[in-house]
mmCIF file with all atom_site columns, C-alpha atoms in Angstrom:
data_model
loop_
_atom_site.group_PDB
_atom_site.id
_atom_site.type_symbol
_atom_site.label_atom_id
_atom_site.label_alt_id
_atom_site.label_comp_id
_atom_site.label_asym_id
_atom_site.label_entity_id
_atom_site.label_seq_id
_atom_site.pdbx_PDB_ins_code
_atom_site.Cartn_x
_atom_site.Cartn_y
_atom_site.Cartn_z
_atom_site.occupancy
_atom_site.B_iso_or_equiv
_atom_site.pdbx_formal_charge
_atom_site.auth_seq_id
_atom_site.auth_comp_id
_atom_site.auth_asym_id
_atom_site.auth_atom_id
_atom_site.pdbx_PDB_model_num
ATOM 1   C CA . UNK A 1 1   ? -4.186  -4.323  10.663 1.00 0.00 ? 1   UNK A CA 1
ATOM 2   C CA . UNK A 1 2   ? -4.656  -0.998  8.906  1.00 0.00 ? 2   UNK A CA 1
ATOM 3   C CA . UNK A 1 3   ? -5.941  1.740   11.198 1.00 0.00 ? 3   UNK A CA 1
ATOM 4   C CA . UNK A 1 4   ? -8.108  4.474   9.702  1.00 0.00 ? 4   UNK A CA 1
ATOM 5   C CA . UNK A 1 5   ? -8.186  7.757   11.599 1.00 0.00 ? 5   UNK A CA 1
ATOM 6   C CA . UNK A 1 6   ? -10.911 10.250  10.753 1.00 0.00 ? 6   UNK A CA 1
ATOM 7   C CA . UNK A 1 7   ? -10.979 13.914  11.623 1.00 0.00 ? 7   UNK A CA 1
ATOM 8   C CA . UNK A 1 8   ? -12.796 15.603  13.081 1.00 0.00 ? 8   UNK A CA 1
ATOM 9   C CA . UNK A 1 9   ? -14.751 13.312  15.388 1.00 0.00 ? 9   UNK A CA 1
ATOM 10  C CA . UNK A 1 10  ? -17.575 15.825  15.541 1.00 0.00 ? 10  UNK A CA 1
ATOM 11  C CA . UNK A 1 11  ? -18.493 18.928  13.627 1.00 0.00 ? 11  UNK A CA 1
ATOM 12  C CA . UNK A 1 12  ? -21.360 21.369  13.991 1.00 0.00 ? 12  UNK A CA 1
ATOM 13  C CA . UNK A 1 13  ? -22.117 23.084  10.686 1.00 0.00 ? 13  UNK A CA 1
ATOM 14  C CA . UNK A 1 14  ? -24.691 25.385  9.124  1.00 0.00 ? 14  UNK A CA 1
ATOM 15  C CA . UNK A 1 15  ? -26.718 24.650  5.988  1.00 0.00 ? 15  UNK A CA 1
ATOM 16  C CA . UNK A 1 16  ? -25.030 25.583  2.691  1.00 0.00 ? 16  UNK A CA 1
ATOM 17  C CA . UNK A 1 17  ? -21.612 25.325  4.310  1.00 0.00 ? 17  UNK A CA 1
ATOM 18  C CA . UNK A 1 18  ? -18.901 23.232  2.698  1.00 0.00 ? 18  UNK A CA 1
ATOM 19  C CA . UNK A 1 19  ? -17.733 20.334  4.844  1.00 0.00 ? 19  UNK A CA 1
ATOM 20  C CA . UNK A 1 20  ? -14.515 18.365  4.607  1.00 0.00 ? 20  UNK A CA 1
ATOM 21  C CA . UNK A 1 21  ? -13.896 15.109  6.469  1.00 0.00 ? 21  UNK A CA 1
ATOM 22  C CA . UNK A 1 22  ? -10.516 13.449  6.290  1.00 0.00 ? 22  UNK A CA 1
ATOM 23  C CA . UNK A 1 23  ? -9.460  9.841   6.680  1.00 0.00 ? 23  UNK A CA 1
ATOM 24  C CA . UNK A 1 24  ? -5.843  8.851   7.140  1.00 0.00 ? 24  UNK A CA 1
ATOM 25  C CA . UNK A 1 25  ? -4.659  5.264   6.751  1.00 0.00 ? 25  UNK A CA 1
ATOM 26  C CA . UNK A 1 26  ? -1.786  3.850   8.779  1.00 0.00 ? 26  UNK A CA 1
ATOM 27  C CA . UNK A 1 27  ? -0.422  2.149   5.639  1.00 0.00 ? 27  UNK A CA 1
ATOM 28  C CA . UNK A 1 28  ? -0.583  2.660   1.897  1.00 0.00 ? 28  UNK A CA 1
ATOM 29  C CA . UNK A 1 29  ? -3.984  1.529   0.552  1.00 0.00 ? 29  UNK A CA 1
ATOM 30  C CA . UNK A 1 30  ? -3.925  2.919   -3.003 1.00 0.00 ? 30  UNK A CA 1
ATOM 31  C CA . UNK A 1 31  ? -7.538  3.950   -3.711 1.00 0.00 ? 31  UNK A CA 1
ATOM 32  C CA . UNK A 1 32  ? -9.263  1.150   -1.783 1.00 0.00 ? 32  UNK A CA 1
ATOM 33  C CA . UNK A 1 33  ? -11.180 3.550   0.413  1.00 0.00 ? 33  UNK A CA 1
ATOM 34  C CA . UNK A 1 34  ? -14.956 3.920   0.631  1.00 0.00 ? 34  UNK A CA 1
ATOM 35  C CA . UNK A 1 35  ? -17.242 6.383   2.410  1.00 0.00 ? 35  UNK A CA 1
ATOM 36  C CA . UNK A 1 36  ? -20.577 5.680   4.111  1.00 0.00 ? 36  UNK A CA 1
ATOM 37  C CA . UNK A 1 37  ? -23.292 7.766   5.692  1.00 0.00 ? 37  UNK A CA 1
ATOM 38  C CA . UNK A 1 38  ? -25.315 6.478   8.628  1.00 0.00 ? 38  UNK A CA 1
ATOM 39  C CA . UNK A 1 39  ? -28.348 8.284   9.971  1.00 0.00 ? 39  UNK A CA 1
ATOM 40  C CA . UNK A 1 40  ? -29.811 7.405   13.393 1.00 0.00 ? 40  UNK A CA 1
ATOM 41  C CA . UNK A 1 41  ? -31.594 4.048   13.429 1.00 0.00 ? 41  UNK A CA 1
ATOM 42  C CA . UNK A 1 42  ? -30.698 3.362   9.802  1.00 0.00 ? 42  UNK A CA 1
ATOM 43  C CA . UNK A 1 43  ? -28.283 1.056   8.033  1.00 0.00 ? 43  UNK A CA 1
ATOM 44  C CA . UNK A 1 44  ? -25.165 2.648   6.575  1.00 0.00 ? 44  UNK A CA 1
ATOM 45  C CA . UNK A 1 45  ? -25.366 3.895   2.999  1.00 0.00 ? 45  UNK A CA 1
ATOM 46  C CA . UNK A 1 46  ? -22.481 3.869   0.523  1.00 0.00 ? 46  UNK A CA 1
ATOM 47  C CA . UNK A 1 47  ? -21.660 7.367   -0.738 1.00 0.00 ? 47  UNK A CA 1
ATOM 48  C CA . UNK A 1 48  ? -18.314 7.061   -2.524 1.00 0.00 ? 48  UNK A CA 1
ATOM 49  C CA . UNK A 1 49  ? -16.352 3.981   -3.509 1.00 0.00 ? 49  UNK A CA 1
ATOM 50  C CA . UNK A 1 50  ? -12.687 3.623   -4.414 1.00 0.00 ? 50  UNK A CA 1
ATOM 51  C CA . UNK A 1 51  ? -11.838 7.069   -3.101 1.00 0.00 ? 51  UNK A CA 1
ATOM 52  C CA . UNK A 1 52  ? -13.605 9.132   -5.765 1.00 0.00 ? 52  UNK A CA 1
ATOM 53  C CA . UNK A 1 53  ? -16.206 7.048   -7.618 1.00 0.00 ? 53  UNK A CA 1
ATOM 54  C CA . UNK A 1 54  ? -19.710 8.327   -7.233 1.00 0.00 ? 54  UNK A CA 1
ATOM 55  C CA . UNK A 1 55  ? -22.770 6.552   -8.579 1.00 0.00 ? 55  UNK A CA 1
ATOM 56  C CA . UNK A 1 56  ? -26.428 7.072   -9.237 1.00 0.00 ? 56  UNK A CA 1
ATOM 57  C CA . UNK A 1 57  ? -28.664 7.797   -6.310 1.00 0.00 ? 57  UNK A CA 1
ATOM 58  C CA . UNK A 1 58  ? -26.064 9.732   -4.339 1.00 0.00 ? 58  UNK A CA 1
ATOM 59  C CA . UNK A 1 59  ? -26.463 13.538  -4.464 1.00 0.00 ? 59  UNK A CA 1
ATOM 60  C CA . UNK A 1 60  ? -23.783 15.286  -6.486 1.00 0.00 ? 60  UNK A CA 1
ATOM 61  C CA . UNK A 1 61  ? -22.801 17.474  -3.534 1.00 0.00 ? 61  UNK A CA 1
ATOM 62  C CA . UNK A 1 62  ? -20.906 14.464  -2.147 1.00 0.00 ? 62  UNK A CA 1
ATOM 63  C CA . UNK A 1 63  ? -17.435 13.901  -3.584 1.00 0.00 ? 63  UNK A CA 1
ATOM 64  C CA . UNK A 1 64  ? -14.290 12.066  -2.597 1.00 0.00 ? 64  UNK A CA 1
ATOM 65  C CA . UNK A 1 65  ? -10.602 12.455  -3.310 1.00 0.00 ? 65  UNK A CA 1
ATOM 66  C CA . UNK A 1 66  ? -7.228  11.145  -2.298 1.00 0.00 ? 66  UNK A CA 1
ATOM 67  C CA . UNK A 1 67  ? -5.018  8.104   -2.699 1.00 0.00 ? 67  UNK A CA 1
ATOM 68  C CA . UNK A 1 68  ? -2.272  6.344   -0.813 1.00 0.00 ? 68  UNK A CA 1
ATOM 69  C CA . UNK A 1 69  ? -2.848  7.224   2.820  1.00 0.00 ? 69  UNK A CA 1
ATOM 70  C CA . UNK A 1 70  ? -4.818  10.475  2.826  1.00 0.00 ? 70  UNK A CA 1
ATOM 71  C CA . UNK A 1 71  ? -8.429  10.801  1.740  1.00 0.00 ? 71  UNK A CA 1
ATOM 72  C CA . UNK A 1 72  ? -11.148 13.413  1.856  1.00 0.00 ? 72  UNK A CA 1
ATOM 73  C CA . UNK A 1 73  ? -14.932 13.391  1.720  1.00 0.00 ? 73  UNK A CA 1
ATOM 74  C CA . UNK A 1 74  ? -16.362 16.750  0.710  1.00 0.00 ? 74  UNK A CA 1
ATOM 75  C CA . UNK A 1 75  ? -19.962 17.832  1.064  1.00 0.00 ? 75  UNK A CA 1
ATOM 76  C CA . UNK A 1 76  ? -20.694 20.957  -0.934 1.00 0.00 ? 76  UNK A CA 1
ATOM 77  C CA . UNK A 1 77  ? -23.576 23.160  0.139  1.00 0.00 ? 77  UNK A CA 1
ATOM 78  C CA . UNK A 1 78  ? -24.614 21.109  3.140  1.00 0.00 ? 78  UNK A CA 1
ATOM 79  C CA . UNK A 1 79  ? -28.302 20.333  3.565  1.00 0.00 ? 79  UNK A CA 1
ATOM 80  C CA . UNK A 1 80  ? -30.205 19.612  6.774  1.00 0.00 ? 80  UNK A CA 1
ATOM 81  C CA . UNK A 1 81  ? -30.714 15.998  5.678  1.00 0.00 ? 81  UNK A CA 1
ATOM 82  C CA . UNK A 1 82  ? -26.943 15.470  5.737  1.00 0.00 ? 82  UNK A CA 1
ATOM 83  C CA . UNK A 1 83  ? -26.954 15.283  9.544  1.00 0.00 ? 83  UNK A CA 1
ATOM 84  C CA . UNK A 1 84  ? -25.422 11.865  10.101 1.00 0.00 ? 84  UNK A CA 1
ATOM 85  C CA . UNK A 1 85  ? -22.282 9.983   11.043 1.00 0.00 ? 85  UNK A CA 1
ATOM 86  C CA . UNK A 1 86  ? -19.792 9.365   8.241  1.00 0.00 ? 86  UNK A CA 1
ATOM 87  C CA . UNK A 1 87  ? -17.377 6.451   8.097  1.00 0.00 ? 87  UNK A CA 1
ATOM 88  C CA . UNK A 1 88  ? -14.449 5.561   5.887  1.00 0.00 ? 88  UNK A CA 1
ATOM 89  C CA . UNK A 1 89  ? -13.638 1.913   5.163  1.00 0.00 ? 89  UNK A CA 1
ATOM 90  C CA . UNK A 1 90  ? -10.601 0.284   3.604  1.00 0.00 ? 90  UNK A CA 1
ATOM 91  C CA . UNK A 1 91  ? -10.619 -2.855  1.493  1.00 0.00 ? 91  UNK A CA 1
ATOM 92  C CA . UNK A 1 92  ? -6.938  -2.883  0.570  1.00 0.00 ? 92  UNK A CA 1
ATOM 93  C CA . UNK A 1 93  ? -5.893  -5.616  2.953  1.00 0.00 ? 93  UNK A CA 1
ATOM 94  C CA . UNK A 1 94  ? -7.464  -8.015  5.388  1.00 0.00 ? 94  UNK A CA 1
ATOM 95  C CA . UNK A 1 95  ? -8.858  -7.506  7.885  1.00 0.00 ? 95  UNK A CA 1
ATOM 96  C CA . UNK A 1 96  ? -10.889 -4.726  6.361  1.00 0.00 ? 96  UNK A CA 1
ATOM 97  C CA . UNK A 1 97  ? -11.392 -1.847  8.786  1.00 0.00 ? 97  UNK A CA 1
ATOM 98  C CA . UNK A 1 98  ? -13.520 1.242   9.373  1.00 0.00 ? 98  UNK A CA 1
ATOM 99  C CA . UNK A 1 99  ? -12.644 4.661   10.687 1.00 0.00 ? 99  UNK A CA 1
ATOM 100 C CA . UNK A 1 100 ? -14.089 5.686   14.041 1.00 0.00 ? 100 UNK A CA 1
ATOM 101 C CA . UNK A 1 101 ? -16.713 7.912   12.434 1.00 0.00 ? 101 UNK A CA 1
ATOM 102 C CA . UNK A 1 102 ? -17.363 11.638  12.110 1.00 0.00 ? 102 UNK A CA 1
ATOM 103 C CA . UNK A 1 103 ? -20.639 12.965  13.440 1.00 0.00 ? 103 UNK A CA 1
ATOM 104 C CA . UNK A 1 104 ? -22.082 15.975  11.627 1.00 0.00 ? 104 UNK A CA 1
ATOM 105 C CA . UNK A 1 105 ? -24.583 18.132  13.466 1.00 0.00 ? 105 UNK A CA 1
ATOM 106 C CA . UNK A 1 106 ? -26.573 20.741  11.578 1.00 0.00 ? 106 UNK A CA 1
ATOM 107 C CA . UNK A 1 107 ? -26.976 24.014  13.459 1.00 0.00 ? 107 UNK A CA 1
ATOM 108 C CA . UNK B 2 1   ? -30.956 -6.338  -4.617 1.00 0.00 ? 1   UNK B CA 1
ATOM 109 C CA . UNK B 2 2   ? -32.379 -6.605  -1.136 1.00 0.00 ? 2   UNK B CA 1
ATOM 110 C CA . UNK B 2 3   ? -30.777 -8.110  1.923  1.00 0.00 ? 3   UNK B CA 1
ATOM 111 C CA . UNK B 2 4   ? -33.343 -9.155  4.507  1.00 0.00 ? 4   UNK B CA 1
ATOM 112 C CA . UNK B 2 5   ? -32.093 -10.099 7.939  1.00 0.00 ? 5   UNK B CA 1
ATOM 113 C CA . UNK B 2 6   ? -33.746 -12.138 10.655 1.00 0.00 ? 6   UNK B CA 1
ATOM 114 C CA . UNK B 2 7   ? -35.459 -10.385 13.535 1.00 0.00 ? 7   UNK B CA 1
ATOM 115 C CA . UNK B 2 8   ? -34.266 -9.089  16.858 1.00 0.00 ? 8   UNK B CA 1
ATOM 116 C CA . UNK B 2 9   ? -33.086 -11.619 19.415 1.00 0.00 ? 9   UNK B CA 1
ATOM 117 C CA . UNK B 2 10  ? -32.877 -11.661 23.209 1.00 0.00 ? 10  UNK B CA 1
ATOM 118 C CA . UNK B 2 11  ? -30.602 -14.355 24.582 1.00 0.00 ? 11  UNK B CA 1
ATOM 119 C CA . UNK B 2 12  ? -28.849 -15.330 27.804 1.00 0.00 ? 12  UNK B CA 1
ATOM 120 C CA . UNK B 2 13  ? -25.077 -15.594 28.245 1.00 0.00 ? 13  UNK B CA 1
ATOM 121 C CA . UNK B 2 14  ? -23.810 -18.982 27.183 1.00 0.00 ? 14  UNK B CA 1
ATOM 122 C CA . UNK B 2 15  ? -26.637 -19.612 24.737 1.00 0.00 ? 15  UNK B CA 1
ATOM 123 C CA . UNK B 2 16  ? -26.089 -20.250 21.061 1.00 0.00 ? 16  UNK B CA 1
ATOM 124 C CA . UNK B 2 17  ? -27.590 -18.346 18.160 1.00 0.00 ? 17  UNK B CA 1
ATOM 125 C CA . UNK B 2 18  ? -27.605 -18.147 14.402 1.00 0.00 ? 18  UNK B CA 1
ATOM 126 C CA . UNK B 2 19  ? -28.886 -15.072 12.581 1.00 0.00 ? 19  UNK B CA 1
ATOM 127 C CA . UNK B 2 20  ? -29.546 -14.921 8.865  1.00 0.00 ? 20  UNK B CA 1
ATOM 128 C CA . UNK B 2 21  ? -29.337 -12.655 5.856  1.00 0.00 ? 21  UNK B CA 1
ATOM 129 C CA . UNK B 2 22  ? -31.325 -13.546 2.753  1.00 0.00 ? 22  UNK B CA 1
ATOM 130 C CA . UNK B 2 23  ? -30.247 -12.077 -0.578 1.00 0.00 ? 23  UNK B CA 1
ATOM 131 C CA . UNK B 2 24  ? -33.139 -11.456 -2.957 1.00 0.00 ? 24  UNK B CA 1
ATOM 132 C CA . UNK B 2 25  ? -30.807 -10.901 -5.895 1.00 0.00 ? 25  UNK B CA 1
ATOM 133 C CA . UNK B 2 26  ? -29.897 -13.433 -8.542 1.00 0.00 ? 26  UNK B CA 1
ATOM 134 C CA . UNK B 2 27  ? -26.143 -13.411 -8.080 1.00 0.00 ? 27  UNK B CA 1
ATOM 135 C CA . UNK B 2 28  ? -25.717 -14.558 -4.487 1.00 0.00 ? 28  UNK B CA 1
ATOM 136 C CA . UNK B 2 29  ? -22.703 -16.711 -5.323 1.00 0.00 ? 29  UNK B CA 1
ATOM 137 C CA . UNK B 2 30  ? -20.950 -13.968 -7.300 1.00 0.00 ? 30  UNK B CA 1
ATOM 138 C CA . UNK B 2 31  ? -19.934 -11.587 -4.518 1.00 0.00 ? 31  UNK B CA 1
ATOM 139 C CA . UNK B 2 32  ? -18.543 -11.729 -1.015 1.00 0.00 ? 32  UNK B CA 1
ATOM 140 C CA . UNK B 2 33  ? -21.074 -11.323 1.801  1.00 0.00 ? 33  UNK B CA 1
ATOM 141 C CA . UNK B 2 34  ? -19.744 -9.332  4.738  1.00 0.00 ? 34  UNK B CA 1
ATOM 142 C CA . UNK B 2 35  ? -20.838 -9.012  8.367  1.00 0.00 ? 35  UNK B CA 1
ATOM 143 C CA . UNK B 2 36  ? -20.429 -5.778  10.327 1.00 0.00 ? 36  UNK B CA 1
ATOM 144 C CA . UNK B 2 37  ? -20.994 -5.164  14.042 1.00 0.00 ? 37  UNK B CA 1
ATOM 145 C CA . UNK B 2 38  ? -22.149 -1.969  15.691 1.00 0.00 ? 38  UNK B CA 1
ATOM 146 C CA . UNK B 2 39  ? -21.996 -1.837  19.477 1.00 0.00 ? 39  UNK B CA 1
ATOM 147 C CA . UNK B 2 40  ? -24.589 0.400   21.159 1.00 0.00 ? 40  UNK B CA 1
ATOM 148 C CA . UNK B 2 41  ? -23.781 4.016   20.353 1.00 0.00 ? 41  UNK B CA 1
ATOM 149 C CA . UNK B 2 42  ? -20.498 3.065   18.709 1.00 0.00 ? 42  UNK B CA 1
ATOM 150 C CA . UNK B 2 43  ? -18.956 2.786   15.251 1.00 0.00 ? 43  UNK B CA 1
ATOM 151 C CA . UNK B 2 44  ? -18.826 0.073   12.618 1.00 0.00 ? 44  UNK B CA 1
ATOM 152 C CA . UNK B 2 45  ? -16.567 -2.984  12.919 1.00 0.00 ? 45  UNK B CA 1
ATOM 153 C CA . UNK B 2 46  ? -15.842 -5.388  10.067 1.00 0.00 ? 46  UNK B CA 1
ATOM 154 C CA . UNK B 2 47  ? -16.223 -8.941  11.341 1.00 0.00 ? 47  UNK B CA 1
ATOM 155 C CA . UNK B 2 48  ? -15.555 -11.070 8.297  1.00 0.00 ? 48  UNK B CA 1
ATOM 156 C CA . UNK B 2 49  ? -16.878 -12.249 4.973  1.00 0.00 ? 49  UNK B CA 1
ATOM 157 C CA . UNK B 2 50  ? -17.799 -15.325 3.008  1.00 0.00 ? 50  UNK B CA 1
ATOM 158 C CA . UNK B 2 51  ? -17.631 -16.313 -0.651 1.00 0.00 ? 51  UNK B CA 1
ATOM 159 C CA . UNK B 2 52  ? -20.983 -18.075 -1.038 1.00 0.00 ? 52  UNK B CA 1
ATOM 160 C CA . UNK B 2 53  ? -19.814 -20.014 -4.081 1.00 0.00 ? 53  UNK B CA 1
ATOM 161 C CA . UNK B 2 54  ? -17.439 -22.175 -2.026 1.00 0.00 ? 54  UNK B CA 1
ATOM 162 C CA . UNK B 2 55  ? -17.975 -20.967 1.574  1.00 0.00 ? 55  UNK B CA 1
ATOM 163 C CA . UNK B 2 56  ? -14.417 -19.681 1.847  1.00 0.00 ? 56  UNK B CA 1
ATOM 164 C CA . UNK B 2 57  ? -14.210 -17.216 4.727  1.00 0.00 ? 57  UNK B CA 1
ATOM 165 C CA . UNK B 2 58  ? -12.027 -14.406 6.031  1.00 0.00 ? 58  UNK B CA 1
ATOM 166 C CA . UNK B 2 59  ? -12.325 -13.216 9.621  1.00 0.00 ? 59  UNK B CA 1
ATOM 167 C CA . UNK B 2 60  ? -11.076 -10.216 11.520 1.00 0.00 ? 60  UNK B CA 1
ATOM 168 C CA . UNK B 2 61  ? -8.727  -11.412 14.290 1.00 0.00 ? 61  UNK B CA 1
ATOM 169 C CA . UNK B 2 62  ? -11.033 -9.608  16.717 1.00 0.00 ? 62  UNK B CA 1
ATOM 170 C CA . UNK B 2 63  ? -13.829 -12.068 15.908 1.00 0.00 ? 63  UNK B CA 1
ATOM 171 C CA . UNK B 2 64  ? -11.967 -15.209 14.790 1.00 0.00 ? 64  UNK B CA 1
ATOM 172 C CA . UNK B 2 65  ? -12.906 -18.146 16.972 1.00 0.00 ? 65  UNK B CA 1
ATOM 173 C CA . UNK B 2 66  ? -15.915 -16.453 18.535 1.00 0.00 ? 66  UNK B CA 1
ATOM 174 C CA . UNK B 2 67  ? -18.273 -16.383 15.545 1.00 0.00 ? 67  UNK B CA 1
ATOM 175 C CA . UNK B 2 68  ? -18.819 -18.541 12.493 1.00 0.00 ? 68  UNK B CA 1
ATOM 176 C CA . UNK B 2 69  ? -19.895 -17.228 9.107  1.00 0.00 ? 69  UNK B CA 1
ATOM 177 C CA . UNK B 2 70  ? -21.591 -19.653 6.754  1.00 0.00 ? 70  UNK B CA 1
ATOM 178 C CA . UNK B 2 71  ? -23.854 -19.668 3.719  1.00 0.00 ? 71  UNK B CA 1
ATOM 179 C CA . UNK B 2 72  ? -26.432 -21.843 2.016  1.00 0.00 ? 72  UNK B CA 1
ATOM 180 C CA . UNK B 2 73  ? -26.352 -21.036 -1.683 1.00 0.00 ? 73  UNK B CA 1
ATOM 181 C CA . UNK B 2 74  ? -29.435 -23.140 -2.371 1.00 0.00 ? 74  UNK B CA 1
ATOM 182 C CA . UNK B 2 75  ? -31.530 -20.536 -0.539 1.00 0.00 ? 75  UNK B CA 1
ATOM 183 C CA . UNK B 2 76  ? -29.360 -17.428 -1.081 1.00 0.00 ? 76  UNK B CA 1
ATOM 184 C CA . UNK B 2 77  ? -28.810 -17.030 2.646  1.00 0.00 ? 77  UNK B CA 1
ATOM 185 C CA . UNK B 2 78  ? -25.778 -16.145 4.734  1.00 0.00 ? 78  UNK B CA 1
ATOM 186 C CA . UNK B 2 79  ? -25.495 -16.786 8.465  1.00 0.00 ? 79  UNK B CA 1
ATOM 187 C CA . UNK B 2 80  ? -23.645 -15.506 11.510 1.00 0.00 ? 80  UNK B CA 1
ATOM 188 C CA . UNK B 2 81  ? -23.435 -17.932 14.405 1.00 0.00 ? 81  UNK B CA 1
ATOM 189 C CA . UNK B 2 82  ? -22.321 -17.944 18.035 1.00 0.00 ? 82  UNK B CA 1
ATOM 190 C CA . UNK B 2 83  ? -21.876 -21.067 20.160 1.00 0.00 ? 83  UNK B CA 1
ATOM 191 C CA . UNK B 2 84  ? -21.637 -19.251 23.482 1.00 0.00 ? 84  UNK B CA 1
ATOM 192 C CA . UNK B 2 85  ? -22.932 -15.719 23.700 1.00 0.00 ? 85  UNK B CA 1
ATOM 193 C CA . UNK B 2 86  ? -21.542 -13.060 26.023 1.00 0.00 ? 86  UNK B CA 1
ATOM 194 C CA . UNK B 2 87  ? -23.141 -9.882  27.271 1.00 0.00 ? 87  UNK B CA 1
ATOM 195 C CA . UNK B 2 88  ? -20.536 -7.988  25.264 1.00 0.00 ? 88  UNK B CA 1
ATOM 196 C CA . UNK B 2 89  ? -22.069 -9.438  22.058 1.00 0.00 ? 89  UNK B CA 1
ATOM 197 C CA . UNK B 2 90  ? -25.026 -7.089  22.528 1.00 0.00 ? 90  UNK B CA 1
ATOM 198 C CA . UNK B 2 91  ? -25.026 -5.080  19.303 1.00 0.00 ? 91  UNK B CA 1
ATOM 199 C CA . UNK B 2 92  ? -26.610 -4.569  15.910 1.00 0.00 ? 92  UNK B CA 1
ATOM 200 C CA . UNK B 2 93  ? -25.277 -6.904  13.243 1.00 0.00 ? 93  UNK B CA 1
ATOM 201 C CA . UNK B 2 94  ? -25.442 -6.020  9.561  1.00 0.00 ? 94  UNK B CA 1
ATOM 202 C CA . UNK B 2 95  ? -24.839 -8.069  6.470  1.00 0.00 ? 95  UNK B CA 1
ATOM 203 C CA . UNK B 2 96  ? -23.556 -6.153  3.452  1.00 0.00 ? 96  UNK B CA 1
ATOM 204 C CA . UNK B 2 97  ? -22.213 -6.800  -0.004 1.00 0.00 ? 97  UNK B CA 1
ATOM 205 C CA . UNK B 2 98  ? -21.133 -4.995  -3.150 1.00 0.00 ? 98  UNK B CA 1
ATOM 206 C CA . UNK B 2 99  ? -23.159 -4.464  -6.304 1.00 0.00 ? 99  UNK B CA 1
ATOM 207 C CA . UNK B 2 100 ? -20.461 -5.857  -8.566 1.00 0.00 ? 100 UNK B CA 1
ATOM 208 C CA . UNK B 2 101 ? -17.226 -7.745  -8.009 1.00 0.00 ? 101 UNK B CA 1
ATOM 209 C CA . UNK B 2 102 ? -15.629 -5.082  -5.858 1.00 0.00 ? 102 UNK B CA 1
ATOM 210 C CA . UNK B 2 103 ? -14.996 -4.763  -2.147 1.00 0.00 ? 103 UNK B CA 1
ATOM 211 C CA . UNK B 2 104 ? -17.162 -1.803  -1.257 1.00 0.00 ? 104 UNK B CA 1
ATOM 212 C CA . UNK B 2 105 ? -20.422 -2.422  0.601  1.00 0.00 ? 105 UNK B CA 1
ATOM 213 C CA . UNK B 2 106 ? -23.200 -1.013  -1.541 1.00 0.00 ? 106 UNK B CA 1
ATOM 214 C CA . UNK B 2 107 ? -26.062 -3.142  -0.261 1.00 0.00 ? 107 UNK B CA 1
ATOM 215 C CA . UNK B 2 108 ? -26.882 -3.491  3.427  1.00 0.00 ? 108 UNK B CA 1
ATOM 216 C CA . UNK B 2 109 ? -29.401 -5.467  5.392  1.00 0.00 ? 109 UNK B CA 1
ATOM 217 C CA . UNK B 2 110 ? -31.666 -3.711  7.862  1.00 0.00 ? 110 UNK B CA 1
ATOM 218 C CA . UNK B 2 111 ? -29.643 -4.986  10.789 1.00 0.00 ? 111 UNK B CA 1
ATOM 219 C CA . UNK B 2 112 ? -30.384 -7.539  13.515 1.00 0.00 ? 112 UNK B CA 1
ATOM 220 C CA . UNK B 2 113 ? -30.416 -6.309  17.101 1.00 0.00 ? 113 UNK B CA 1
ATOM 221 C CA . UNK B 2 114 ? -28.983 -8.868  19.504 1.00 0.00 ? 114 UNK B CA 1
ATOM 222 C CA . UNK B 2 115 ? -29.401 -8.386  23.231 1.00 0.00 ? 115 UNK B CA 1
ATOM 223 C CA . UNK B 2 116 ? -27.553 -10.743 25.551 1.00 0.00 ? 116 UNK B CA 1
ATOM 224 C CA . UNK B 2 117 ? -28.580 -10.399 29.159 1.00 0.00 ? 117 UNK B CA 1
ATOM 225 C CA . UNK B 2 118 ? -29.077 -12.638 32.145 1.00 0.00 ? 118 UNK B CA 1
#
């Protein structure tokens, strides 16, 4: 089973700050890595698929990069509404797995 | 596309249960339907998935043998079933699937809260 390790677990940030969340896979997963945002009492929402693919409906301040085993989710110019927990998810090999989550608090 | 899940459930240990996820889209049999668990205050766990066209399933070893994933393509509905619930099954369960033939999870149900308590 592929283990995804996110860092940090928690981050307290101010609006307009740039935030970087990393996700490291225990094995090579090419670009089969997706990012989700989950706000309290809501279902998760897909932000980035296949490491760097964005799509309509997701604000342009969210971007993803990486391949192989190391991946990054970047939030440029953080907004108050971005307070949430962020998860990475790999679909390279079964069983699919999620990272443990990174909770972002807005100061 | 909208995934609508069945409502919250309160059950006793040892009881059986089946929860559902209805896909309002027109391509139910085209994409894998996944189930994801979230324990109270915890992260997301991938449980397994089903190909609704032929009911072929994949399970995470963590859930294999304890749950059953099924689908009825005549009514665009996927199911998650337990034969003998445990208190540790208390969680929110989500169904989720991609928009196209990929393995990301673009569409999510609203979640079904299951509480198992004596």
